[in-house]
Structure formats: C-alpha cells, structure tokens
Tab-separated table of C-alpha atoms in Angstrom:
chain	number	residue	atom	x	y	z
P	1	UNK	CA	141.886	218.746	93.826
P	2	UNK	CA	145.393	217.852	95.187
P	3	UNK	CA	148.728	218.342	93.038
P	4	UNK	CA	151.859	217.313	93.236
P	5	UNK	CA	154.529	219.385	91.266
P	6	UNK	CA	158.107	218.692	90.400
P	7	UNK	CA	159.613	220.669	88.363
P	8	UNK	CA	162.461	219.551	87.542
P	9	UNK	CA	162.771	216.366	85.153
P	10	UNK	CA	166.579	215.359	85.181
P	11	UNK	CA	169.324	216.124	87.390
P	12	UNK	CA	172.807	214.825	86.704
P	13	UNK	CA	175.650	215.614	89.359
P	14	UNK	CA	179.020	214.431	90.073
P	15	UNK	CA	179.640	212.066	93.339
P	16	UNK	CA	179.976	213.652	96.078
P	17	UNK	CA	178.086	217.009	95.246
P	18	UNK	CA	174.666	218.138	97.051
P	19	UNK	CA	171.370	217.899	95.296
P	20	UNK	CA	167.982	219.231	95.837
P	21	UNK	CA	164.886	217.607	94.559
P	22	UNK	CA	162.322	220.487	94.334
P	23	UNK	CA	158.163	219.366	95.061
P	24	UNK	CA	155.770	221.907	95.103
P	25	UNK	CA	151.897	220.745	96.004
P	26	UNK	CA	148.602	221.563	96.082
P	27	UNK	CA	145.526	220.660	98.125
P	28	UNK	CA	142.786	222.400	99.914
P	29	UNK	CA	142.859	220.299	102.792
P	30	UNK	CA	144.305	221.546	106.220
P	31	UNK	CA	145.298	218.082	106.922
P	32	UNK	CA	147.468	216.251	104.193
P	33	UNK	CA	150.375	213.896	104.524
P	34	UNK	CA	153.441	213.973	101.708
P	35	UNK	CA	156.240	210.996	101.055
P	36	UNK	CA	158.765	210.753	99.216
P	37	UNK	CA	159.828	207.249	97.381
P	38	UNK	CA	162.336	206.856	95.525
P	39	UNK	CA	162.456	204.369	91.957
P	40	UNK	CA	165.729	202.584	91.707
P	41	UNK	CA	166.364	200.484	88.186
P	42	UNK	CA	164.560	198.032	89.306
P	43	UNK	CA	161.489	199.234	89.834
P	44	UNK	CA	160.440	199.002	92.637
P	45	UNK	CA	159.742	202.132	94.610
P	46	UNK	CA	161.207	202.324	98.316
P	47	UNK	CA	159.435	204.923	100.855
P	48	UNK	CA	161.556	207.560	102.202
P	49	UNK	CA	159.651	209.673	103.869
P	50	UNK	CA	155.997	210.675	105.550
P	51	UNK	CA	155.507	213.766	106.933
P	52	UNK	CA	152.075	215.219	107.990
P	53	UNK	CA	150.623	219.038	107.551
P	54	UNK	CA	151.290	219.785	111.235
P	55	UNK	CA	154.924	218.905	111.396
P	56	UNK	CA	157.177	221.422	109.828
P	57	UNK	CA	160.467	220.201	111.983
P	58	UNK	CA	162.663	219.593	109.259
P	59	UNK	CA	163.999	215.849	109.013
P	60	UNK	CA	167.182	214.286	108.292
P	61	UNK	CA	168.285	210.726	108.181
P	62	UNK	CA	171.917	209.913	107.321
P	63	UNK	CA	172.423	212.144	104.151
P	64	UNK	CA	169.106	212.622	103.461
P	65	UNK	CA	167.343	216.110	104.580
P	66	UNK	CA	163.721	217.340	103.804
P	67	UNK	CA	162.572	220.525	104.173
P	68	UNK	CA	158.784	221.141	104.354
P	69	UNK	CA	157.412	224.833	103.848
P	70	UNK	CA	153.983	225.458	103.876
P	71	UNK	CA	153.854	228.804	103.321
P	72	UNK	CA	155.498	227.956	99.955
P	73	UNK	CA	153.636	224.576	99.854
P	74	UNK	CA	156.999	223.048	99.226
P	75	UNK	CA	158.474	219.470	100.157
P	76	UNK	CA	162.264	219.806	99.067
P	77	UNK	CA	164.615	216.621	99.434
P	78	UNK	CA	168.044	217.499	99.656
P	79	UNK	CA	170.852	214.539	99.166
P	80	UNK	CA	174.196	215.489	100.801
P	81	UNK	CA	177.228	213.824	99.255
P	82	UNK	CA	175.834	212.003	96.543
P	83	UNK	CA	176.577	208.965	95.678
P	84	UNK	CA	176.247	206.500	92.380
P	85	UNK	CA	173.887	204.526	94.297
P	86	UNK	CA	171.779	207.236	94.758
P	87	UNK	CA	171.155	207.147	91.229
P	88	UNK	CA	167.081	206.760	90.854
P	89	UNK	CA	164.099	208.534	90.449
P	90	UNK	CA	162.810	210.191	92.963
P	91	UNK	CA	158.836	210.710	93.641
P	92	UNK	CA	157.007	213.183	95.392
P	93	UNK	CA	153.078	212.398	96.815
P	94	UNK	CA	150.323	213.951	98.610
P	95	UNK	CA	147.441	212.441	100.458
P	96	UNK	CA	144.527	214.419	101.806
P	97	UNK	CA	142.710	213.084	104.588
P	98	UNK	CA	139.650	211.732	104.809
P	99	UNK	CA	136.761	208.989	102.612
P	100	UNK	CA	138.669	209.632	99.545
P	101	UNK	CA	142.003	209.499	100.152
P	102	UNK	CA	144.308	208.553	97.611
P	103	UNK	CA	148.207	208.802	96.878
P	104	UNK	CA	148.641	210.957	94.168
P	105	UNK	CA	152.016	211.678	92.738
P	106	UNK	CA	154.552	214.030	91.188
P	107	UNK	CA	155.921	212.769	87.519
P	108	UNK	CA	159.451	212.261	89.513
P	109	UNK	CA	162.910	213.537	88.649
P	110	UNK	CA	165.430	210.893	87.215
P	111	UNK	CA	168.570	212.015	89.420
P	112	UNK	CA	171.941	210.598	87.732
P	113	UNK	CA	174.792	210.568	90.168
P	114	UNK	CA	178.425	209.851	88.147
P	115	UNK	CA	181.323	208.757	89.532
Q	1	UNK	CA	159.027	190.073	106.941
Q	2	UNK	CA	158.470	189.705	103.545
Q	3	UNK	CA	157.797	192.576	101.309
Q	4	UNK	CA	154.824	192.810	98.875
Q	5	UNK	CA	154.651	190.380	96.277
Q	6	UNK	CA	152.904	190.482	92.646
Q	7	UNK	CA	152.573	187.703	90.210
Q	8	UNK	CA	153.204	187.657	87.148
Q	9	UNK	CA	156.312	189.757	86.941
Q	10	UNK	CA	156.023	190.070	83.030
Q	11	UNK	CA	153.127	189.516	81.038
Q	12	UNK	CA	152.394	189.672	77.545
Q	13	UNK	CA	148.867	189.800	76.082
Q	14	UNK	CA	146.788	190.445	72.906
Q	15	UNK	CA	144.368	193.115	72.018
Q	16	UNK	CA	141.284	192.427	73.172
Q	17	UNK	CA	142.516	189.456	75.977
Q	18	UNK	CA	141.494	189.851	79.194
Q	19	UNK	CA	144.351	189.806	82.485
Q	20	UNK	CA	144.903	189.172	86.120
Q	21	UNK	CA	147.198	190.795	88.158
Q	22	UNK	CA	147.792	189.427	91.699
Q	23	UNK	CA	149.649	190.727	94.898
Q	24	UNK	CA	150.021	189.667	98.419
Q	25	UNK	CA	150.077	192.182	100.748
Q	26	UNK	CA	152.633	192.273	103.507
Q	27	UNK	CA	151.771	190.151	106.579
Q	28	UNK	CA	149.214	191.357	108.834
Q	29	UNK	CA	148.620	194.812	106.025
Q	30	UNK	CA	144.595	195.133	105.386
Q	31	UNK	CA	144.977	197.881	102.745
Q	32	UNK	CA	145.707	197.188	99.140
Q	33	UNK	CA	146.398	200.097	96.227
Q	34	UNK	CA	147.179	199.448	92.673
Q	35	UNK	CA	148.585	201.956	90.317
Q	36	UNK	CA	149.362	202.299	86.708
Q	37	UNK	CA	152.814	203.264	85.591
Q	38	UNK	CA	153.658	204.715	81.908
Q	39	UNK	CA	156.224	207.181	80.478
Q	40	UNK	CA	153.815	209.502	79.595
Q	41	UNK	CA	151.382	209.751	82.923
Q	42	UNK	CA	153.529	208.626	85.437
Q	43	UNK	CA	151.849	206.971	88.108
Q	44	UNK	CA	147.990	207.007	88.025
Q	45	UNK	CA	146.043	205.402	90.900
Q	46	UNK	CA	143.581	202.764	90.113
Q	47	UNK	CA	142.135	201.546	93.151
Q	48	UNK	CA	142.634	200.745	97.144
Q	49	UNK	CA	140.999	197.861	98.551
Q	50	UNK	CA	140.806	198.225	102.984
Q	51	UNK	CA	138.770	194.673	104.273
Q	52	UNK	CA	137.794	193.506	101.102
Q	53	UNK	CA	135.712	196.263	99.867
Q	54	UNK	CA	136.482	198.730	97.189
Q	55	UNK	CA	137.644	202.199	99.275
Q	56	UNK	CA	138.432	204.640	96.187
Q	57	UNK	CA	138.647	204.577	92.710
Q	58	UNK	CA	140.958	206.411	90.516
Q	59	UNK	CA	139.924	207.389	86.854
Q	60	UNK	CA	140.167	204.748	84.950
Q	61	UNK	CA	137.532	202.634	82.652
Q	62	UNK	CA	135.349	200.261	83.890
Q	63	UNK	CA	137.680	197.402	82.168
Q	64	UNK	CA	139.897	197.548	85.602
Q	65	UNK	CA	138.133	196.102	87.948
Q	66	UNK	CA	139.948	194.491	91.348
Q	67	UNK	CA	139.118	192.751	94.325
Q	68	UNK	CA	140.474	191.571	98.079
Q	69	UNK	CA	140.123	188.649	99.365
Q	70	UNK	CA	139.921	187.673	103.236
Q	71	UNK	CA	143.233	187.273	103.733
Q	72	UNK	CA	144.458	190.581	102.020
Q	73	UNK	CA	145.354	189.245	98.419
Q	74	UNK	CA	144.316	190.856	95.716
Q	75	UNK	CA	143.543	190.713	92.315
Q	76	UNK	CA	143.316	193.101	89.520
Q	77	UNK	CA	141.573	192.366	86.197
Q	78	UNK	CA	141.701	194.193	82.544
Q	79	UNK	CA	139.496	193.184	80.150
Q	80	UNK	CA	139.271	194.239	76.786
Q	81	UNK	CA	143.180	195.017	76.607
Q	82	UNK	CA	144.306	198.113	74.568
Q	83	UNK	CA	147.382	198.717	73.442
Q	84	UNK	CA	147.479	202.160	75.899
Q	85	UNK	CA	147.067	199.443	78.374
Q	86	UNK	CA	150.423	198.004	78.316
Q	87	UNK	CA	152.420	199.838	81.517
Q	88	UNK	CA	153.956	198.667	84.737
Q	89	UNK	CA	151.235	198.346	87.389
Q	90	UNK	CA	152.852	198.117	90.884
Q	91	UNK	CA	150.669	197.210	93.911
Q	92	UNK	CA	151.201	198.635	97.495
Q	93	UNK	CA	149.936	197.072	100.800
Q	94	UNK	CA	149.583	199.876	103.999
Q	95	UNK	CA	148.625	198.707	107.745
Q	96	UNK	CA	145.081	200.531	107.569
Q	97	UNK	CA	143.565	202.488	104.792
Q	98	UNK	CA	143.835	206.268	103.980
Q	99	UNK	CA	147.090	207.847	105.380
Q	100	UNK	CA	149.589	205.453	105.964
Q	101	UNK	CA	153.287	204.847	103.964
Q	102	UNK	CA	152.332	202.461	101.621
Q	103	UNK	CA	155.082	199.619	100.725
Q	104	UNK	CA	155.336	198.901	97.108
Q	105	UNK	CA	155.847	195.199	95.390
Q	106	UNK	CA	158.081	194.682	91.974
Q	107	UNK	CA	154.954	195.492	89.662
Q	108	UNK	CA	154.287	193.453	86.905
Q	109	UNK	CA	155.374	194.469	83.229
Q	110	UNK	CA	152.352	194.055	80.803
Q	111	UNK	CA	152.974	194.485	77.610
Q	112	UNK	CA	149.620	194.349	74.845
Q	113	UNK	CA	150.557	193.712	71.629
C-alpha cells in the first residue's frame, strides 16, 4: 500500500530564512507520481508540483526547489527566502499508477513564516 | 478559466439528516475526486468519478455515496450524518482520470451537530 510520510508537523522561521519540508513515501509500484500542494488560510489547496518516478532532475521555480531521491524515497521541498506569504501548510501525495489510482496524502506541515 | 467550484460553502446539519455536496469541475475536466478533511486524519479520499462512473473508492461507509453527471458536475451525498462526519470535504476536478494534478475547489464546511 502507498504512504506518504512527513515528519515534521510545525515549522516556524523568520522571513527571509531557508526551509525544508521533509516527505518520505512508500509504494511498491515502479511507476508513481508525487505533488506537492500547498493549504493557505483559506483553504483551498493550490498544486505546486508533479513529478513522476522516472524524473529525478531536480526542479526549481522562482524560490521554490524540490529534490526527489529515490534511493531514499524522499520528495523534499525547499523554500528559499521565505516569506510571510508563504505561511501555509504544505502537503505531500503519492499516486501509483494504474485501475486504482488514488491521491493519497501526507498529514502536512503547518510552516509559519514571521516577519 | 474558472477554477473548481463547490456549493454550499458552509453547511450545518443534524444527526441523523441526510446532505448534498455539489462541485463543478473546471471546464472541459472529466475527472472528479472528493476528499474528507479533519484535524485528526488529514485528508482521506472518498471517491473519483472519470465519465460518470464511479473509478475508485476510498474507505469510507456506504452512507457517502456520489455521482457525475454528463457534463462533469458532481454530487456527493451523506446520509445518516454522525457527528465524526462534520469535516471540510474539498472536491478536485483533473483533465483525465488516474495521474494527473488535480485542481482543488474551496470545500464546503459541514458541521453535524
């Protein structure tokens, strides 16, 4: 069965600093796909990222990086110069392939960015 | 293009009532997912309806049930409300079924009392 890990539940840094969002998963499939989505106050939850089993380029977009392992099944989001509006919580998910597919997800780490 | 939508935004109920959820996919997205949203389980898939037929099912009781309609809507239902029912439950529309970023709507706030 697939997993999603992450470990750690609250992060609080001070603007500007870097921060790492750690996801660790677990699935038995060759082929998978992970995201990231992030959960501003609102509520709603905005996609990040997808990035599929095969790709292990790591990514970055603006100050967003991601660095995908799998030889320590890891997924790690790092934030570079955070800011306050950065402030959310942040979700990790897998997705094997095939009939059964379905999103599962990581229990998310509240990241608190303060001025 | 406009993002997913779900009515009602806030809903409260009674023990016992029944509910329906409803969300409009974005334009021209066949695949619809619901999920289930609480402090303590974090976000639980329901369901994902691709063409209006049921694709997977999470696990959850047979008092969710959902559907899709032919132009993508669709509809969740709880019957029987419990009071371990009351969560956010956000719906997300993808392009095709399975693999695909999925785009989530505001979710709707149910509350049973």
């Amino acid at each position: 069965a697939q997993k999603v890990t992450q470990a750690q539940t609250e992060i609080s840094v001070v603007e500007k600093e870097d921060v790492t969002l750690d996801c660790v998963y677990e699935t038995r499939d060759t082929t998978y796909y992970l995201f990231w989505y992030k959960q501003p106050p609102s509520g709603e939850l905005v996609f990040l990222i997808r990035r599929n089993s095969f790709d292990e380029q790591n990514e970055i977009s603006g100050r967003y990086s991601w660095n995908f392992q799998k030889s320590t099944s890891s997924f790690n989001f790092t934030i570079t110069a955070s800011q306050v509006v950065d402030s959310a919580v942040y979700f990790c998910a897998l997705t094997e392939t095939g009939a059964n597919s379905k999103l599962t997800f990581g229990k998310g780490i509240t990241l608190s960015v303060r001025p | 293009k406009a993002g997913v939508t779900q009515t009602p935004r806030y809903l409260i109920k009674t023990r016992g009532q029944q509910v329906t959820l409803s969300c409009s996919p974005i334009s021209g997205h066949r695949s619809v997912s619901w999920y289930q949203q609480t402090p303590g389980q974090g976000l639980q898939f329901l369901f994902e309806y691709f063409s209006e037929t049921q694709r997977n099912k999470g696990n959850f009781p047979g008092r969710f049930s959902g559907r899709q309609f032919s132009n993508s809507r669709s509809e969740m239902n709880v019957s029987t409300l419990e009071l371990g029912d009351s969560a956010l439950y956000l719906c997300a529309s993808s392009l095709v079924s399975g693999v695909y970023e999925q785009y989530f709507g505001p979710g709707t706030r149910l509350t049973v009392t």
